[in-house]
Every structure is written in structure tokens, then in C-alpha cells.
Coordinates of C-alpha atoms and ligand atoms in Angstrom, one line a residue:
M116 CA 121.8 93.2 102.8
T117 CA 120.3 94.8 106.0
T118 CA 121.3 92.6 108.9
L119 CA 119.2 91.8 111.9
K120 CA 121.7 93.8 114.0
Q121 CA 121.0 96.9 111.9
L122 CA 117.3 96.4 112.2
N123 CA 117.5 96.3 115.9
T124 CA 118.6 99.8 116.3
P125 CA 116.2 101.9 118.4
Q126 CA 115.4 104.2 115.5
Q127 CA 114.6 101.3 113.3
N128 CA 112.3 99.7 115.9
A129 CA 109.9 102.6 115.4
L130 CA 107.2 100.6 113.7
G131 CA 107.5 97.9 116.4
A132 CA 107.2 100.4 119.2
T133 CA 104.1 101.9 117.6
I134 CA 102.5 98.5 117.1
V135 CA 103.1 97.4 120.7
A136 CA 101.9 100.8 122.0
W137 CA 98.6 100.6 119.9
A138 CA 98.1 97.0 121.2
E139 CA 98.6 98.2 124.7
Q140 CA 96.0 101.0 124.2
L141 CA 93.4 98.7 122.7
G142 CA 94.0 96.2 125.5
T143 CA 92.7 98.8 128.0
L144 CA 89.3 98.4 126.3
S145 CA 87.8 95.4 127.9
E146 CA 84.5 93.8 129.1
D147 CA 86.3 92.7 132.3
Q148 CA 87.9 94.9 134.9
H149 CA 90.9 92.6 135.1
G150 CA 92.3 91.2 131.9
L151 CA 91.3 91.6 128.2
T152 CA 88.0 90.4 126.9
C153 CA 86.6 91.7 123.7
T154 CA 83.7 89.6 122.3
Y155 CA 81.5 90.1 119.4
M156 CA 79.4 93.3 119.3
T157 CA 79.7 94.3 122.9
A158 CA 80.3 98.0 123.8
T159 CA 84.0 97.2 124.2
H160 CA 84.1 95.5 120.8
R161 CA 82.4 98.5 119.1
A162 CA 84.7 101.0 120.8
T163 CA 87.7 98.9 119.6
A164 CA 86.3 99.0 116.0
I165 CA 86.0 102.8 116.2
H166 CA 89.7 103.1 117.3
L167 CA 90.8 101.0 114.5
A168 CA 88.9 102.9 111.9
Q169 CA 90.3 106.1 113.2
W170 CA 93.9 104.8 113.1
M171 CA 93.3 103.5 109.5
R172 CA 92.1 107.0 108.4
E173 CA 95.1 108.6 110.2
A174 CA 97.3 106.2 108.3
G175 CA 95.9 107.4 104.9
M176 CA 93.2 104.8 104.3
H177 CA 89.6 105.1 103.4
A178 CA 88.0 103.2 106.3
H179 CA 84.5 101.9 107.0
I180 CA 82.8 99.4 109.4
D181 CA 80.8 96.8 107.4
A182 CA 77.5 95.2 108.3
V183 CA 79.0 92.4 110.4
G184 CA 81.4 94.8 112.2
N185 CA 84.6 94.2 110.1
V186 CA 86.7 97.4 110.0
V187 CA 87.9 97.8 106.5
G188 CA 90.6 100.2 105.4
R189 CA 91.6 100.7 101.7
F190 CA 95.0 102.2 100.7
L191 CA 94.3 103.0 97.1
S192 CA 96.6 102.5 94.2
T193 CA 97.0 105.4 91.7
D194 CA 95.8 102.9 89.1
P195 CA 91.9 102.8 89.6
Q196 CA 91.8 99.6 87.5
A197 CA 94.2 97.8 89.8
R198 CA 93.2 94.6 91.7
T199 CA 93.3 94.2 95.5
L200 CA 95.7 92.4 97.9
I201 CA 94.2 91.9 101.3
T202 CA 95.9 91.8 104.7
G203 CA 94.5 91.7 108.2
S204 CA 93.4 89.5 111.1
H205 CA 90.8 89.6 113.9
Y206 CA 90.2 92.1 116.7
D207 CA 87.9 89.9 118.9
T208 CA 89.6 88.0 121.8
V209 CA 88.9 85.0 123.9
R210 CA 87.9 85.7 127.6
N211 CA 90.9 87.0 129.5
G212 CA 93.0 86.8 126.3
G213 CA 96.2 88.3 125.0
K214 CA 96.8 91.7 123.5
Y215 CA 98.5 90.5 120.3
D216 CA 96.4 87.4 119.1
G217 CA 94.8 88.8 115.9
R218 CA 95.5 92.4 116.7
Q219 CA 99.1 92.3 115.8
G220 CA 98.2 91.5 112.2
I221 CA 95.9 94.5 111.9
L222 CA 98.1 97.0 113.7
T223 CA 101.1 95.9 111.7
A224 CA 99.3 96.5 108.5
I225 CA 98.1 100.0 109.7
A226 CA 101.6 100.9 110.8
V227 CA 103.1 99.8 107.5
V228 CA 100.4 101.8 105.5
K229 CA 101.1 104.8 107.7
H230 CA 104.8 104.5 106.9
M231 CA 104.2 104.3 103.2
N232 CA 101.7 107.2 103.3
D233 CA 104.1 109.4 105.2
K234 CA 106.9 108.7 102.8
G235 CA 104.6 109.2 99.7
I236 CA 105.0 105.6 98.6
S237 CA 102.2 104.2 96.5
L238 CA 101.5 100.7 95.3
P239 CA 100.6 99.3 91.9
F240 CA 97.6 97.5 93.5
H241 CA 94.9 98.4 96.1
L242 CA 95.8 97.3 99.6
E243 CA 92.9 96.4 101.8
V244 CA 93.4 96.0 105.5
I245 CA 90.6 94.1 107.2
A246 CA 90.1 94.0 110.9
F247 CA 87.8 90.9 111.2
A248 CA 85.1 91.4 113.8
E249 CA 84.9 87.8 115.0
E250 CA 87.2 84.8 114.7
E251 CA 87.2 83.2 118.2
G252 CA 83.6 82.0 118.4
V253 CA 83.3 83.1 122.1
R254 CA 80.0 84.9 122.4
F255 CA 77.8 83.0 119.9
K256 CA 79.9 79.8 119.8
S257 CA 80.4 80.1 116.1
T258 CA 83.8 81.0 114.7
F259 CA 84.9 83.2 111.8
L260 CA 81.8 85.4 111.6
G261 CA 83.8 88.3 110.1
S262 CA 85.8 86.4 107.4
S263 CA 82.8 84.2 106.4
A264 CA 81.0 87.4 105.3
V265 CA 84.0 88.6 103.3
I266 CA 84.1 85.4 101.3
G267 CA 80.3 85.4 100.8
Q268 CA 79.6 82.4 103.0
F269 CA 77.9 84.0 106.0
D270 CA 75.1 81.6 106.9
P271 CA 71.9 83.6 107.6
E272 CA 70.8 80.9 110.0
L273 CA 73.6 82.1 112.4
L274 CA 71.4 85.2 113.0
E275 CA 69.2 83.0 115.2
L276 CA 72.0 82.0 117.5
K277 CA 71.7 83.2 121.1
D278 CA 74.5 84.3 123.5
R279 CA 74.6 83.1 127.1
D280 CA 72.1 85.6 128.1
G281 CA 69.7 84.4 125.4
I282 CA 70.2 87.4 123.2
L283 CA 69.8 86.8 119.5
L284 CA 72.7 87.6 117.2
R285 CA 70.1 89.2 114.9
D286 CA 69.1 91.7 117.7
V287 CA 72.6 92.3 118.7
L288 CA 73.5 93.5 115.2
A289 CA 70.2 95.5 114.9
E290 CA 70.8 97.2 118.1
A291 CA 74.4 98.1 117.1
G292 CA 72.8 99.8 114.0
Q293 CA 74.2 97.2 111.6
D294 CA 72.2 96.8 108.4
L295 CA 71.4 93.1 108.1
S296 CA 70.2 93.4 104.5
S297 CA 73.7 94.5 103.4
I298 CA 75.6 91.4 104.8
D299 CA 75.5 89.7 101.4
A300 CA 77.2 92.8 99.8
I301 CA 80.2 92.3 101.9
A302 CA 81.3 89.4 99.7
R303 CA 84.4 90.2 97.7
D304 CA 84.6 89.3 94.0
P305 CA 87.4 86.6 93.8
S306 CA 88.4 87.9 90.4
D307 CA 89.4 91.2 92.0
L308 CA 91.7 89.6 94.5
L309 CA 95.5 89.2 94.2
G310 CA 95.8 87.2 97.5
Y311 CA 95.5 87.4 101.2
V312 CA 98.5 87.7 103.7
E313 CA 98.1 87.6 107.4
V314 CA 100.7 88.4 110.1
H315 CA 99.9 86.6 113.4
I316 CA 101.6 85.8 116.6
E317 CA 102.6 82.1 116.5
Q318 CA 100.7 81.1 119.7
G319 CA 103.2 78.3 120.3
P320 CA 106.8 77.8 121.2
V321 CA 108.3 76.6 117.9
L322 CA 110.0 80.0 116.8
L323 CA 111.0 80.8 120.4
D324 CA 112.7 77.4 120.5
K325 CA 114.4 78.0 117.2
G326 CA 115.6 81.5 118.2
L327 CA 113.8 83.0 115.2
P328 CA 111.7 86.2 115.2
V329 CA 109.5 85.1 112.3
G330 CA 108.5 82.0 110.4
I331 CA 106.6 81.4 107.2
V332 CA 103.5 79.2 107.5
S333 CA 103.3 76.3 105.1
S334 CA 99.8 75.1 105.8
I335 CA 97.0 75.7 108.3
A336 CA 96.2 72.3 109.9
G337 CA 93.0 70.5 109.2
S338 CA 91.4 68.8 112.1
R339 CA 89.0 66.0 112.8
R340 CA 87.2 65.7 116.1
F341 CA 85.5 62.8 117.6
Q342 CA 83.4 61.9 120.7
V343 CA 84.1 58.3 121.8
E344 CA 82.1 56.3 124.3
F345 CA 83.3 53.0 125.8
K346 CA 80.9 50.8 127.7
G347 CA 82.1 48.1 130.0
V348 CA 80.6 46.7 133.2
A349 CA 80.4 48.6 136.4
S350 CA 81.0 46.1 139.3
H351 CA 82.4 46.0 142.7
A352 CA 86.1 47.2 143.0
G353 CA 86.8 44.8 145.9
T354 CA 85.2 41.6 144.7
T355 CA 85.8 41.4 140.9
P356 CA 89.2 39.7 140.1
M357 CA 91.4 41.6 137.7
A358 CA 91.1 39.1 134.9
L359 CA 87.2 39.2 135.0
R360 CA 86.8 43.0 134.6
K361 CA 85.4 45.0 131.7
D362 CA 86.9 48.3 132.7
A363 CA 86.0 51.1 130.3
A364 CA 88.5 53.5 131.7
T365 CA 91.6 51.4 131.4
A366 CA 90.6 50.6 127.8
A367 CA 90.3 54.3 127.2
A368 CA 93.7 54.8 128.9
E369 CA 95.3 52.4 126.4
I370 CA 93.8 54.4 123.5
L371 CA 95.1 57.7 124.9
L372 CA 98.6 56.4 125.2
Y373 CA 98.4 55.0 121.7
V374 CA 97.2 58.4 120.3
E375 CA 100.2 60.1 122.0
Q376 CA 102.6 57.5 120.6
R377 CA 101.1 57.4 117.1
C378 CA 100.9 61.2 116.7
A379 CA 104.5 61.6 117.8
Q380 CA 105.5 59.6 114.8
D381 CA 104.9 62.1 112.0
Q382 CA 106.5 65.5 113.1
E383 CA 107.2 66.2 109.4
S384 CA 103.4 66.6 108.9
S385 CA 103.1 68.4 112.2
L386 CA 100.7 65.6 113.3
V387 CA 99.2 66.2 116.8
G388 CA 96.5 64.3 118.8
T389 CA 94.7 65.3 121.9
A390 CA 92.1 63.9 124.3
G391 CA 91.0 67.1 125.9
Q392 CA 87.9 65.7 127.6
L393 CA 87.9 62.4 129.6
H394 CA 85.1 61.4 131.7
V395 CA 83.9 58.5 133.8
P396 CA 80.2 59.1 134.2
N397 CA 78.8 58.3 137.6
G398 CA 82.3 57.1 138.6
S399 CA 82.8 56.1 142.2
V400 CA 86.0 55.2 144.2
N401 CA 84.8 51.7 144.8
V402 CA 83.3 50.8 141.4
I403 CA 85.1 49.6 138.3
P404 CA 84.3 52.2 135.6
G405 CA 81.4 50.9 133.6
A406 CA 81.6 53.7 131.0
C407 CA 84.3 56.1 129.8
H408 CA 83.7 59.0 127.4
F409 CA 86.5 61.0 125.8
S410 CA 87.1 63.4 122.9
L411 CA 89.8 63.2 120.2
D412 CA 91.2 66.0 118.2
I413 CA 93.6 65.0 115.4
R414 CA 95.4 67.6 113.3
A415 CA 98.1 67.7 110.7
A416 CA 99.5 70.0 108.0
N417 CA 98.1 67.7 105.3
N418 CA 94.9 65.7 105.2
A419 CA 96.6 62.5 104.3
A420 CA 98.8 62.4 107.3
R421 CA 95.8 63.2 109.6
D422 CA 93.5 60.6 108.0
A423 CA 96.2 57.9 108.2
A424 CA 96.6 58.6 111.9
V425 CA 92.8 58.6 112.4
A426 CA 92.6 55.2 110.6
D427 CA 95.3 53.7 112.8
I428 CA 93.6 55.0 116.0
M429 CA 90.2 53.6 114.9
A430 CA 91.9 50.2 114.2
K431 CA 93.4 50.4 117.7
I432 CA 90.1 51.1 119.3
E433 CA 88.6 48.1 117.6
T434 CA 91.4 45.8 118.7
V435 CA 91.6 47.0 122.3
C436 CA 87.8 46.9 122.7
Q437 CA 87.6 43.4 121.3
L438 CA 90.3 42.1 123.7
R439 CA 88.8 43.8 126.7
H440 CA 85.2 43.0 125.8
I441 CA 84.2 46.7 125.7
E442 CA 81.4 48.0 123.5
Y443 CA 82.1 51.3 121.8
T444 CA 80.7 54.1 119.6
V445 CA 82.7 56.7 117.8
E446 CA 81.1 59.9 116.4
Q447 CA 82.9 62.3 114.3
V448 CA 81.7 65.8 115.4
A449 CA 83.8 68.1 113.2
E450 CA 86.1 68.0 110.2
A451 CA 88.0 70.8 108.6
G452 CA 90.3 70.3 105.6
C453 CA 93.8 71.7 105.9
A454 CA 94.5 75.0 104.0
P455 CA 97.8 74.9 102.3
C456 CA 99.5 78.3 101.8
A457 CA 100.3 79.3 98.2
P458 CA 103.8 78.4 97.2
W459 CA 104.2 81.6 95.1
L460 CA 103.2 83.8 97.9
M461 CA 105.4 81.9 100.4
A462 CA 108.3 82.4 98.0
Q463 CA 107.8 86.1 98.0
L464 CA 107.4 86.1 101.7
S465 CA 110.5 84.0 102.1
S466 CA 112.5 86.5 100.0
A467 CA 111.4 89.4 102.2
V468 CA 112.4 87.4 105.3
E469 CA 115.8 86.8 103.8
R470 CA 116.3 90.4 102.9
A471 CA 115.6 91.2 106.6
G472 CA 118.6 89.1 107.5
V473 CA 116.5 86.3 108.9
A474 CA 116.8 82.6 107.9
P475 CA 113.5 81.7 106.2
F476 CA 112.0 78.9 108.2
Q477 CA 108.7 77.1 107.5
L478 CA 106.2 75.8 110.0
A479 CA 102.6 74.5 110.0
S480 CA 99.9 76.4 111.9
G481 CA 98.2 74.1 114.3
A482 CA 95.5 76.6 115.0
G483 CA 92.8 77.9 112.7
H484 CA 93.0 81.5 111.4
D485 CA 91.0 83.9 109.2
A486 CA 93.5 82.9 106.3
M487 CA 91.8 79.4 106.4
L488 CA 88.5 80.9 105.2
M489 CA 90.1 83.4 102.8
S490 CA 91.8 80.5 101.2
R491 CA 88.4 79.5 99.8
V492 CA 88.4 82.5 97.5
T493 CA 92.0 83.5 97.0
D494 CA 95.6 82.3 97.5
V495 CA 96.8 82.9 101.1
A496 CA 100.1 83.2 103.0
M497 CA 100.9 83.8 106.7
L498 CA 103.9 85.2 108.5
F499 CA 104.1 83.9 112.2
T500 CA 106.0 86.0 114.8
R501 CA 107.7 84.7 117.9
C502 CA 105.4 84.4 120.9
G503 CA 107.4 85.1 124.2
N504 CA 106.8 83.6 127.6
G505 CA 107.2 80.0 126.4
G506 CA 104.8 80.5 123.5
I507 CA 101.7 81.0 125.7
S508 CA 98.6 82.5 124.1
H509 CA 94.9 83.0 124.8
N510 CA 96.2 84.1 128.0
P511 CA 97.1 87.6 129.5
L512 CA 100.8 86.4 129.7
E513 CA 101.0 86.4 125.9
T514 CA 103.9 88.7 124.8
L515 CA 105.4 90.1 121.7
S516 CA 108.6 92.1 121.9
P517 CA 108.8 95.5 120.0
Q518 CA 111.9 94.2 118.2
D519 CA 110.0 91.2 116.8
A520 CA 106.9 93.3 116.0
D521 CA 109.3 95.7 114.1
I522 CA 110.9 92.9 112.2
A523 CA 107.5 91.5 111.1
A524 CA 106.4 95.0 110.1
R525 CA 109.5 95.6 108.1
I526 CA 109.1 92.3 106.3
L527 CA 105.5 93.0 105.5
L528 CA 106.5 96.4 104.1
D529 CA 109.2 94.9 102.0
F530 CA 106.9 92.1 100.8
L531 CA 104.4 94.7 99.6
R532 CA 106.9 96.8 97.9
H533 CA 108.3 93.9 96.0
F534 CA 104.9 92.1 95.5
K535 CA 104.3 90.6 92.0
P536 CA 101.0 89.1 91.2
K537 CA 100.7 85.3 90.7
P538 CA 102.5 84.4 87.5
A539 CA 100.0 83.5 84.8
R540 CA 100.0 79.9 84.0
P541 CA 101.8 78.9 80.7
A542 CA 98.9 79.4 78.2
T543 CA 98.3 78.1 74.8
R544 CA 98.5 80.6 72.0
S545 CA 94.7 81.1 71.6
A546 CA 94.1 81.2 75.4
K547 CA 96.9 83.8 75.7
L548 CA 95.2 86.0 73.2
S549 CA 91.9 85.9 75.1
S550 CA 93.2 86.3 78.6
P551 CA 94.0 89.8 80.0
A552 CA 97.6 90.4 80.9
E553 CA 98.6 90.5 84.6
P554 CA 98.9 94.1 85.8
A555 CA 102.5 95.4 85.4
T556 CA 104.5 95.8 88.7
Q557 CA 107.2 98.1 89.6
E558 CA 109.9 98.0 92.2
Y559 CA 110.4 101.0 94.5
T560 CA 113.0 102.7 96.4
E561 CA 112.2 105.1 99.1
Ligands
ZN655 ZN1 94.1 84.7 116.4

């Protein structure tokens, strides 16, 4: 078995060094003079796409930019009838973001294909690398524009969205020379897909804390978001005795502490709860808060754990508000189901991690990723890589070491070369006769 120590020799870090150098180079293309900003369909964004397409071609892929700006590279199998495995991630960024969020997954795939192409290695399936044009939702406040088109769920009403300068998405695409009438044609045929695998920087501190370069994602958390409004009575801070108050803010404080305590109880399910917005409208230093508005974001690796926490929090709101004579309204503003990763893909990823000399470790993803959308049409898996600097992301301080980039690339390469399509379900005799056999796979040595 190749040990981690062997993998860390300078020569073996070649893939990682390439990935980091490419990320640095793309990071110099920015809408801002200081920091990295690459939002949907700006000149920066389009220049980034052209770079990616060029690197894909140099790596031996057929590359094109589709009607929503996704950069698609295909590394073709020698078997023209073969089905397709997709890998990739997004190339847009938040404002003043990091160089690796999203891009690492794209650049890792390109580096791995280039390596295979240089060594004359072919695969028994088509490998498609997709650099998704939009995931973050920064410019048009709508996330996953790229992957929604790939799964055939791009909502045409989105074309009427405006950016902060009042420019329509429809006009932005037309001006960039994109053919709006061919957006529907981007949709992949699910029966052609073998699965989707995404390499992504963790964007959190778990792997750093565990001392591990990579981890296997078990599930992408589903979230529920609420806007909560408490209404008490605004009265004089000096003349109203403590026992006679209807203070909306202290009632909210009680709920916030409960959310923290309740969500700490189910770490197994990666349950987390956050009140990111907290507001006393028209608050004044000498007035008891008559109103308090706050947001809630509850996430977990499975819907049952998340919903159980939400039910407990709603019951707590009811009890506290009754005791404190507070009126309240709760509005659910968003809900996304969790996307579990496919056990058969996770098992193959785990084996590749183990062969790299790394202990396979599973973790849930608290953040949404393109894999979440892809899971609607095919089985998905994700490999997280260690995020340096305390796990900070969506920030220029986000870091990825060339060693970790290299280990992730070697694991993806090894995974692809050992990849076996999903085992067919045990079939009855008659069903077996009528269903086509899974394509044969081979193992390779360099
Ligand atoms: Zn990302």
C-alpha cells in the first residue's frame, strides 16, 4: 500500500502543485482590484470560462461552453456506447471569496484527466468534467443556475431576474452571445449517467481538527429557514416594574439559547441551528422592546433529525410566549430536503481513500453544493479536502495546501481507475432477461 509519507514526496505532489498554480492563476481574474470576485456572466466570469475550456482541451478533452455558461469537457472512452460519469464543481465565487471554493473540484478533475491522457490511460466510460457557471447566487440572488440546467430544471422565469444594476438575466445572457433557446437541450439523459462525484474544499474546520487531508461526505444537509416575529409591549424602561413587562427581546433571547442547547444535542446527525438575524425594530435605549424579529436556520444530515429539532423549537416558542404574554408569528421561508450520498459510490471512494494510506472518515456537509442538485437525476458522492486557516471559507484567507490538493487528486484518479458501475439490483429471472447488462469494467495498471 502506498503510504501518505510516500505520497508526500515532492515529485508525487506534482498534481497538487499544478492545481494550486491554476487556482492562483484563475484567482488573478477578478471584478475587484483587491480580492477575488467572479459573479455570473461578468467579463471576469467569461474570461475564467475561456481559461477552463482551454485547459480542458490541453488535457485531452473535447470542451465547450453551454448556453448558461457551464464549461463542459468530455474525456471520451474508447467504447462509444459507454455511459457517462460526471465530476466537477462551480467556478463562480462570492464577493471577495476564496480561490479554492468550487474551483478545486474542477481543476482537480482537469489535472487528473491530463495525467491519464499523458500516460495513455483510457476509461471504460465517458468522463465528463463540468465547471458549473453559477452556484453561489450572488449576482441574481438565485443559486445553482448552472447545475439546474444540467438536470433539466432551469426555470425560464429566472430569465426575468435583475441584478443590482437592474439588468435582466435574459439580457446578460443574450449580450454574452448565449443561445437562450438551447438551454433546455443542456439537460442530461439520466439513463446515460453512471453517477456524479464532486471534490470540494470542506469550508469548515472538521478535517483540520481531525488531522485528516480528506473525508467522505455522507449527506448534504437539508435546511429549514424561518422568519419569527415576537410582539410584546413597548413601555417606559424606568417606570415599568420587571414583573409587569412584555419584553419581546428577552423572550427571543430565551428561544435563541434554547436553539443553541437543543441543536448541540444531536451531533450524530450534524444538527446545527443559527439565528443569523436579530432585530428590535425602532428599539431605543430607554424603551422596553415591543417587538423582536429573528431568523432561524436549522440543518441536519437527515430530515428526521432536523424536523424533530424544529418541532421542539416551535413548542418552546409556544411555551415561552404564553408565559411571557408575547404574541408571535412564525413563517417558514425556505425548505430543502437533505441529499444523502449513495452508499455504493461512498464505498468505492472509501476504498480509494484507504489505498492512499488515509483513514476513511465520514462527515456530513452543512453547506449546499452542486451535488445536491445532481442527486435529483443520478447517484452522487463527494470528497471533502482539508480547509486550512481554521477552516475559513468564503473569504480570501481560504487555503488549501499543495499536499492536500495532491492527495485528493490521487484519490480521484484511483477512484476513476477502479470505478465499477452500480451493481444491478437482484432481479427476477424474467426481469433479468429483459434488462441490459451493466457495462463491463476493467482494472488498469499504469
Ligand atoms: Zn462551493
